[in-house]
Coordinates of C-alpha atoms in Angstrom, one line a residue:
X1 CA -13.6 -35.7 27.6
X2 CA -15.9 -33.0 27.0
X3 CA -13.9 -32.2 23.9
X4 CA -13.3 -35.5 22.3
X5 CA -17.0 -35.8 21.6
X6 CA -16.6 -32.4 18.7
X7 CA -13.9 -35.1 17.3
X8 CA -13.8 -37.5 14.0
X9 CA -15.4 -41.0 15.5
X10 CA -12.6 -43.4 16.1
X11 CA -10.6 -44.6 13.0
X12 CA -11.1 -41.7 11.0
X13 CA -8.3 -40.9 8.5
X14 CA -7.1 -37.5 9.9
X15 CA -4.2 -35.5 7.8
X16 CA -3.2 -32.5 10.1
X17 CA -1.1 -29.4 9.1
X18 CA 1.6 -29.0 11.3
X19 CA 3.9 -26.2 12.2
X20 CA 5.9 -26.9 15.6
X21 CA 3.8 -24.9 17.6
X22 CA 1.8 -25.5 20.6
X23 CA -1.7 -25.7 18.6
X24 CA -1.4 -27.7 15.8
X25 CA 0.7 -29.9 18.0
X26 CA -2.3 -30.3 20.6
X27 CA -4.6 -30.9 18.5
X28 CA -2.2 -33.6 16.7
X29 CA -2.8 -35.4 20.1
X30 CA -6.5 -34.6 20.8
X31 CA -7.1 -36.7 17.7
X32 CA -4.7 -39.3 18.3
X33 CA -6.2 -39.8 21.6
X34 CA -9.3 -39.8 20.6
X35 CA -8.4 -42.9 18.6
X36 CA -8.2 -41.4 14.6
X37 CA -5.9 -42.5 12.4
X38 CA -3.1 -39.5 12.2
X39 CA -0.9 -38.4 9.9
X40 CA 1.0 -35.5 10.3
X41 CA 1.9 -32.8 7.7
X42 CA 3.9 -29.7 7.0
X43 CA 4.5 -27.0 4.2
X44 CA 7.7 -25.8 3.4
X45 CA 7.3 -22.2 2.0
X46 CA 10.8 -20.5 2.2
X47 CA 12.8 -19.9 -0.9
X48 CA 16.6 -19.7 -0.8
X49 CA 17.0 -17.7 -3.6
X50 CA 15.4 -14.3 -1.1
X51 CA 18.4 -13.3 0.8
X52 CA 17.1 -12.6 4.4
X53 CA 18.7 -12.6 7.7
X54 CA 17.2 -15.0 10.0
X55 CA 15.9 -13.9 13.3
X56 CA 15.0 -15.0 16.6
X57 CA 10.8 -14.5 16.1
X58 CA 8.6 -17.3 14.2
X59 CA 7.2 -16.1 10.7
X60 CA 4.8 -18.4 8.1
X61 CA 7.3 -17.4 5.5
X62 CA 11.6 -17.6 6.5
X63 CA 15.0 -19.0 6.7
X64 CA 13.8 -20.7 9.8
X65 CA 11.5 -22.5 8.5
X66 CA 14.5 -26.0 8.1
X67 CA 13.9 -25.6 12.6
X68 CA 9.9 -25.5 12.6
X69 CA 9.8 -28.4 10.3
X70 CA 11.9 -30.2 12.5
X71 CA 10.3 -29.5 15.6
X72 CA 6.9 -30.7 14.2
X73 CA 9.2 -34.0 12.8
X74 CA 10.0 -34.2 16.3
X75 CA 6.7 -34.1 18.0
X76 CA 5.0 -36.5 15.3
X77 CA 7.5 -39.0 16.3
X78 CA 7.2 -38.9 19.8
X79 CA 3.3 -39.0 20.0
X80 CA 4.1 -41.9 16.8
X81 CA 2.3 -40.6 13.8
X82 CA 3.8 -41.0 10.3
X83 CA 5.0 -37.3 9.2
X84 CA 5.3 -35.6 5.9
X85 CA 7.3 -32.5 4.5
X86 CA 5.4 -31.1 1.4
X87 CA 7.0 -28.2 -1.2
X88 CA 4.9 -25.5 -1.8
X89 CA 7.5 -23.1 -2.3
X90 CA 6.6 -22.5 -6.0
X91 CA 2.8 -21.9 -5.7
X92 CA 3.3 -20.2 -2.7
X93 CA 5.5 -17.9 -4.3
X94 CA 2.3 -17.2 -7.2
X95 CA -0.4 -17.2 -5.2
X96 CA 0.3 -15.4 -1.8
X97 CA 4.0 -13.4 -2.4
X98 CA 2.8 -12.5 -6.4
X99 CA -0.6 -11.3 -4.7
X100 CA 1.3 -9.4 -1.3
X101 CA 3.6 -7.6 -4.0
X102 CA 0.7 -6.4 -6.3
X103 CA -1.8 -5.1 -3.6
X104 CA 1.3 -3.1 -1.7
X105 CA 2.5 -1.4 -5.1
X106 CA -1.1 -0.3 -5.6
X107 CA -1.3 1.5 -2.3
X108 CA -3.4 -1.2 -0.6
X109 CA -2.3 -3.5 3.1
X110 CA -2.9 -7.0 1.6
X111 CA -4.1 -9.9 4.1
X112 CA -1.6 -12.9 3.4
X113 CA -2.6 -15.2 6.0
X114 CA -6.5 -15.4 4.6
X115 CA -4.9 -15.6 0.8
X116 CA -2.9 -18.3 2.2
X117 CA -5.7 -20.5 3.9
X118 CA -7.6 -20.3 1.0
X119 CA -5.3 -21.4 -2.1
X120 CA -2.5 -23.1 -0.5
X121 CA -3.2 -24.6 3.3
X122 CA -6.9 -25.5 2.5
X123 CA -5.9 -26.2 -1.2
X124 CA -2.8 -26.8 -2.6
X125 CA -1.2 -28.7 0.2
X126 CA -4.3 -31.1 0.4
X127 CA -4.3 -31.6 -3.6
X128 CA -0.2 -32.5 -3.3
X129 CA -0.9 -34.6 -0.4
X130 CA -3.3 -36.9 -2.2
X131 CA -1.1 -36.9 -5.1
X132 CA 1.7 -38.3 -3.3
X133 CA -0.9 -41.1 -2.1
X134 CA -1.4 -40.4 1.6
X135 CA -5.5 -41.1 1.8
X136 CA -7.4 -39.3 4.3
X137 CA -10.9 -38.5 5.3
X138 CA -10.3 -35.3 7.2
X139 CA -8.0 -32.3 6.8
X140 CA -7.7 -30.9 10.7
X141 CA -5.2 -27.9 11.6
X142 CA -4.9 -25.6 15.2
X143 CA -7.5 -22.7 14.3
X144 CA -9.2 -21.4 16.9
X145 CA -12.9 -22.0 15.0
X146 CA -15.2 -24.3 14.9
X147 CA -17.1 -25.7 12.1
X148 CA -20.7 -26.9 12.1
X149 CA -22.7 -28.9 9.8
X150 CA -26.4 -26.5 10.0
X151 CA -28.9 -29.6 9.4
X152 CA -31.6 -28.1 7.4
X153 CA -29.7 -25.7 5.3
X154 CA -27.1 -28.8 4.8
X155 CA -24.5 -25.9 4.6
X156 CA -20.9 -25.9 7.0
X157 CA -21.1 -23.4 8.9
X158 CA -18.1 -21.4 10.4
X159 CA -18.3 -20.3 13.9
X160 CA -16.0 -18.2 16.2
X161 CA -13.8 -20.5 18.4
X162 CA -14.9 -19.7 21.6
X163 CA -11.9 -18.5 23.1
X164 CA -12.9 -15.0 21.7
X165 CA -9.5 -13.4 22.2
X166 CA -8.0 -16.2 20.1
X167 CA -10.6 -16.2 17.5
X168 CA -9.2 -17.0 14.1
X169 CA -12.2 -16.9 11.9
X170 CA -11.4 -14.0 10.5
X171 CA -8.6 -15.7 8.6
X172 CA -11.2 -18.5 7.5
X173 CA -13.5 -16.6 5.6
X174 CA -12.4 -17.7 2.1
X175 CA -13.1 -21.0 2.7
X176 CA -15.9 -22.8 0.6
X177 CA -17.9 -25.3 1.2
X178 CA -16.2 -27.9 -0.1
X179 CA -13.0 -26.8 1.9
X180 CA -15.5 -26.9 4.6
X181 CA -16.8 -30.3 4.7
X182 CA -13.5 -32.1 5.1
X183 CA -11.7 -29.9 8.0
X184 CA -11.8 -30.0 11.3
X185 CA -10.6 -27.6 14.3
X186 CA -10.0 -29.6 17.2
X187 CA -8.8 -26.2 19.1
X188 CA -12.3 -24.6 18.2
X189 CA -13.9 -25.7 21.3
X190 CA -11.5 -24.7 24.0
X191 CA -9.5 -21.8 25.1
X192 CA -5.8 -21.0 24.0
X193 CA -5.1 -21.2 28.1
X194 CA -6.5 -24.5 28.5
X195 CA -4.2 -25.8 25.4
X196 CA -1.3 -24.3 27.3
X197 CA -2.8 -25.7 30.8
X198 CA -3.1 -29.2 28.4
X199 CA 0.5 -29.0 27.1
X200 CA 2.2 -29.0 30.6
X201 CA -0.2 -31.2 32.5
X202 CA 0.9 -33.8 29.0
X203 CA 4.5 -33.0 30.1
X204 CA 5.0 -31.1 26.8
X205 CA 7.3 -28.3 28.1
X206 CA 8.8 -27.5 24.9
X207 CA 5.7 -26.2 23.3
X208 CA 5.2 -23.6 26.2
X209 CA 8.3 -21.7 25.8
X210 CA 8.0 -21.0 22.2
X211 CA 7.2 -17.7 20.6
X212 CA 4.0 -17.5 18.9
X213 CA 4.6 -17.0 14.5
X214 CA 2.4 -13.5 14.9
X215 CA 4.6 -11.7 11.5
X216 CA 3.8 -13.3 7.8
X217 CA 7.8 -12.9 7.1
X218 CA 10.5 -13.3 9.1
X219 CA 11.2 -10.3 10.7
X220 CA 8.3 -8.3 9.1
X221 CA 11.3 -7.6 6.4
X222 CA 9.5 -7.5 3.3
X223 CA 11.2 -5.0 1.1
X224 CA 13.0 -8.3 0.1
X225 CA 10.2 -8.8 -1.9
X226 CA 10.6 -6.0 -4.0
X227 CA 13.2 -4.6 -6.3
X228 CA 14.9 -1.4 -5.6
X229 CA 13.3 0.7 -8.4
X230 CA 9.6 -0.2 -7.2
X231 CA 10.4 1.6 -4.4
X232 CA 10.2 5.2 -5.1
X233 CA 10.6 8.3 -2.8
X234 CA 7.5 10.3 -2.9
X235 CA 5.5 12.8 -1.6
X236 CA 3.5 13.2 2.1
X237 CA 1.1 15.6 1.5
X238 CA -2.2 16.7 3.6
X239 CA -5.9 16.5 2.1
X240 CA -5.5 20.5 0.9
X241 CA -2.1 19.1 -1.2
X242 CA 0.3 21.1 0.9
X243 CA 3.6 18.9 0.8
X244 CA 4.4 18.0 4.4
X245 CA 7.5 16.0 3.8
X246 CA 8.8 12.7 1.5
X247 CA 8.0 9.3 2.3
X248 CA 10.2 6.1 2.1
X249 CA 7.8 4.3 -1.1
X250 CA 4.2 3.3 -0.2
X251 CA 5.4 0.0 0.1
X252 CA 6.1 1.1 3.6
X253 CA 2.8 2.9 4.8
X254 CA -0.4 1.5 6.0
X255 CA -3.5 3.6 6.4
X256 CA -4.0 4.6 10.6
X257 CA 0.0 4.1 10.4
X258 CA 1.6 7.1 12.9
X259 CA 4.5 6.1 13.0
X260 CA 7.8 6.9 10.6
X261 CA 6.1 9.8 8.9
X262 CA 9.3 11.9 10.0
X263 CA 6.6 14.6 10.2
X264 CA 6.5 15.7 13.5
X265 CA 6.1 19.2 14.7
X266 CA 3.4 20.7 16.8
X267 CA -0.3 20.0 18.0
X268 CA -2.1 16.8 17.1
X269 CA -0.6 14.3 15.4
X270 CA -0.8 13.0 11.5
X271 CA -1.9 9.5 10.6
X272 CA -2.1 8.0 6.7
X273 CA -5.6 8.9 5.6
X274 CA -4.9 7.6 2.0
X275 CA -2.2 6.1 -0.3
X276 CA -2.3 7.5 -4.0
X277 CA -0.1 4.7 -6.3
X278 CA -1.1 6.7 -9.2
X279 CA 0.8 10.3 -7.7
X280 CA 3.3 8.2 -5.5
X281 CA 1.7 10.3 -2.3
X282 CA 0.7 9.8 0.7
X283 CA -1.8 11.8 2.3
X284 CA -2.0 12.2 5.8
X285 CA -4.7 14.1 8.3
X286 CA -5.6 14.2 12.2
X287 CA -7.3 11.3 13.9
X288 CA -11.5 12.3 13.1
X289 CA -10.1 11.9 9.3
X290 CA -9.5 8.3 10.0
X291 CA -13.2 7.9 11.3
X292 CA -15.6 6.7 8.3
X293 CA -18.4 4.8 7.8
X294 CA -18.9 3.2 4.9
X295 CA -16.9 0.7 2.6
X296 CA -17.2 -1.3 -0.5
X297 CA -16.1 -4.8 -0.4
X298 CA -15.4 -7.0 -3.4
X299 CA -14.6 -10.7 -4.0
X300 CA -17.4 -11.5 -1.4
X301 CA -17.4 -15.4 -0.4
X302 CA -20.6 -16.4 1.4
X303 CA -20.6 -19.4 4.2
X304 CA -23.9 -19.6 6.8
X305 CA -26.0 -18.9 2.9
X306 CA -25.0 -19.6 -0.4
X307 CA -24.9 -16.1 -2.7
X308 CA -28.0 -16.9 -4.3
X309 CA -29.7 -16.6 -1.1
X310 CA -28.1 -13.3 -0.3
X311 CA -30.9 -10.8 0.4
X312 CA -30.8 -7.0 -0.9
X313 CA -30.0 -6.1 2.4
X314 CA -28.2 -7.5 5.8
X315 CA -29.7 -5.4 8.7
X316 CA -28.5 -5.9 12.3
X317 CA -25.0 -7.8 11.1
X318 CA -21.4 -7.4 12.4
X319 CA -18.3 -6.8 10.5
X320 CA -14.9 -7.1 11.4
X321 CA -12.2 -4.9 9.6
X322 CA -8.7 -6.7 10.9
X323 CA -7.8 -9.8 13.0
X324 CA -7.8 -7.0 16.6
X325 CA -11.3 -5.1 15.6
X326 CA -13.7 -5.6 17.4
X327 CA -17.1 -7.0 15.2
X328 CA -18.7 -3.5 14.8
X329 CA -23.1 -3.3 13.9
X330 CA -23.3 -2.5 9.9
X331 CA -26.0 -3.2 7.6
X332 CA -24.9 -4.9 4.0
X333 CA -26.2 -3.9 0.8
X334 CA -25.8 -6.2 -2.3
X335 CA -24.0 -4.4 -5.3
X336 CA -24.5 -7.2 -7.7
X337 CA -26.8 -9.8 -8.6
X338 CA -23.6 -12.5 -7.6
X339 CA -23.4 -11.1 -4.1
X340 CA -19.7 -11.1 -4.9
X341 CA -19.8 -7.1 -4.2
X342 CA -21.1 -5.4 -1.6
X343 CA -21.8 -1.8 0.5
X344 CA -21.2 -1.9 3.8
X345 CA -22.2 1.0 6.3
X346 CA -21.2 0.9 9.9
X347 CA -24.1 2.3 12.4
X348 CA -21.0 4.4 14.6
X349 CA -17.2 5.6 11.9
X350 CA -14.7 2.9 12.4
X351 CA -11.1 4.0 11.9
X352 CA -8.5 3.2 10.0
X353 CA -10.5 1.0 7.2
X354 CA -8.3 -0.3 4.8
X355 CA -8.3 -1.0 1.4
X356 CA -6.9 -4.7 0.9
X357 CA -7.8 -5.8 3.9
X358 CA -10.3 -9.0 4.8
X359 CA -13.5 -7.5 5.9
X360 CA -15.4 -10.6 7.9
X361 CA -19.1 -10.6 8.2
X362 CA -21.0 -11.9 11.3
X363 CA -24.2 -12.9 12.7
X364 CA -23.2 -13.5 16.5
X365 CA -20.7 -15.7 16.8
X366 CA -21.4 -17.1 12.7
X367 CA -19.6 -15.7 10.4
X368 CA -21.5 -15.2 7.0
X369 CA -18.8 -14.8 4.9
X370 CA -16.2 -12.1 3.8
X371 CA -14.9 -10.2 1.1
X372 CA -11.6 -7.8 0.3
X373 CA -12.0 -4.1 1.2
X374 CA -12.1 -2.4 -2.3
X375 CA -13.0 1.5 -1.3
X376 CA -13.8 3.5 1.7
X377 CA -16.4 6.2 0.8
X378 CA -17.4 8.3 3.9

């Protein structure tokens, strides 16, 4: 009961994303019981044309999507909401696959899931879904965040769900204000065990043995996104140039990545320190090489201010450099009179920052916005 007061009142007009799983399913009941009006929805991403095995583990983006849809069908029908199938396979295919094929052939480890939330789940799918005529007041999906309206500022803010494990914010930070105002995260105030605890008490068994859709493609296979001669053999050198081996095509390297160098040997040993699109190398080095300090970021969204309000400098802030990082003390430095770039310098090396990846900004549990890793410096 606790819960149902963070809810839409009664007889709101509630359109909720759903993929089969256990959260957007739960909170498809919270706000049915809560007494809104709910009507459920779902993407389909997966284009036919990609030949790809289909596996047992969930992914955003497969052949298995025909079963997920069909499970959320399922569950919409027996709590008895009207439910919806939506195409987005086309923008989908411009937006996020166009944008995951780009940053990996120029040596950088894109962030799909935060591309995603921000031009096609928080955009797209809500633009198609008023074009088809279904009206709604609210857009609501099974994030672990929470949203909150700041009463003098009269700005949303985005908060931490306060399951901290679960935490999803990170994935949230391109969301503007606008996207903002009409969502809600019925999941934001409670714990991914008290869903599960929540599922079974309600009887709904089948959401508690389903795998949880961690990869952004089925299988993590996502050379099928690439054609054979972007894919070039090159070389693994370390930072003094000394060629330590050939790698696979950057395609298949992440910086921190130990794994699959095929350059073993003795002593300590070699992560990716740095991909080089324009010399097809990798270069590797030992762990304290991975340590740095500082980073630009670029394509900087702000949330708990707008960017005109963004001081010179951030002291005494948090930033968080992937989805498991923990929010590490930094100071922020303004680049550019937009706030849209910025510096960012840790107070202790983080390791393993890398370029492409969603770097989210903090104040506590308030996130202040986000940007895109451009550079690391030191």
């Amino acid at each position: 009961a606790e819960l149902f007061k963070y809810l839409p009142p009664k007889g709101t007009r509630v359109l909720i994303g759903m993929s089969g799983g256990i959260d957007s399913s739960i909170s498809a009941w919270l706000l049915k019981e809560k007494g809104c009006e709910v009507i459920g929805v779902t993407m389909s991403l997966w284009d036919d044309s990609l030949n790809l095995p289909q596996t047992s583990f969930k992914a955003c983006f497969g052949p298995g999507e025909k079963e997920e849809i069909e499970t959320a069908r399922n569950f919409a029908n027996k709590i008895g909401i009207p439910f919806y199938e939506i195409s987005l396979a086309e923008e989908y295919k411009k937006y996020v696959l166009e944008y995951f094929r780009k940053e990996y052939l120029s040596g950088r480890t894109p962030n799909p899931c935060a591309r995603c939330n921000q031009k096609i789940k928080f955009g797209f799918l809500l633009d198609q879904a008023t074009k088809i005529g279904i009206s709604f007041d609210i857009f609501a999906t099974g994030h672990y965040a929470r949203v909150i309206l700041n009463p003098e500022t009269k700005r949303y803010q985005l908060w931490q769900g306060i399951d901290k494990e679960k935490d999803q914010s990170y994935f949230l930070v391109f969301l503007n204000q606008e996207q903002l105002s009409k969502v809600v995260f019925p999941l934001g105030f409670i714990t991914k065990k008290e869903t599960r605890t929540l599922a079974e008490h309600l009887g709904f068994s089948e959401l508690l043995t389903q795998a949880e859709s961690q990869d952004f493609i089925e299988g993590n296979n996502y050379e099928v996104l690439f054609n054979q001669n972007e894919v070039k053999e090159g070389e693994i050198v370390d930072e003094d140039g000394n060629i330590l081996g050939k790698h696979r095509g950057i395609i298949h390297y992440t910086i921190g990545q130990r794994r699959g160098l095929g350059i073993g040997g003795a002593g300590e040993p070699y992560y990716v320190v740095r991909i080089e699109p324009k010399t097809n190398r990798i270069v590797v080095g030992r762990k304290p090489e991975l340590m740095k300090r500082t980073m630009t970021v670029v394509d900087c969204n702000w949330i708990s201010l707008s960017e005109n309000e963004v001081p010179p400098i951030l002291d005494n802030v948090g930033c968080k450099i992937r989805i498991k990082h923990e929010i590490a003390k930094c100071k922020i430095e303004k680049l550019t009179s937009d706030a849209k770039q910025v510096k960012v310098t840790f107070d202790e090396p983080q390791s393993a920052i890398t370029p492409g990846q969603v770097a989210g900004f903090y104040d506590g549990e308030k996130v202040i916005g986000g940007g895109i890793i451009e550079r690391v410096l030191e």
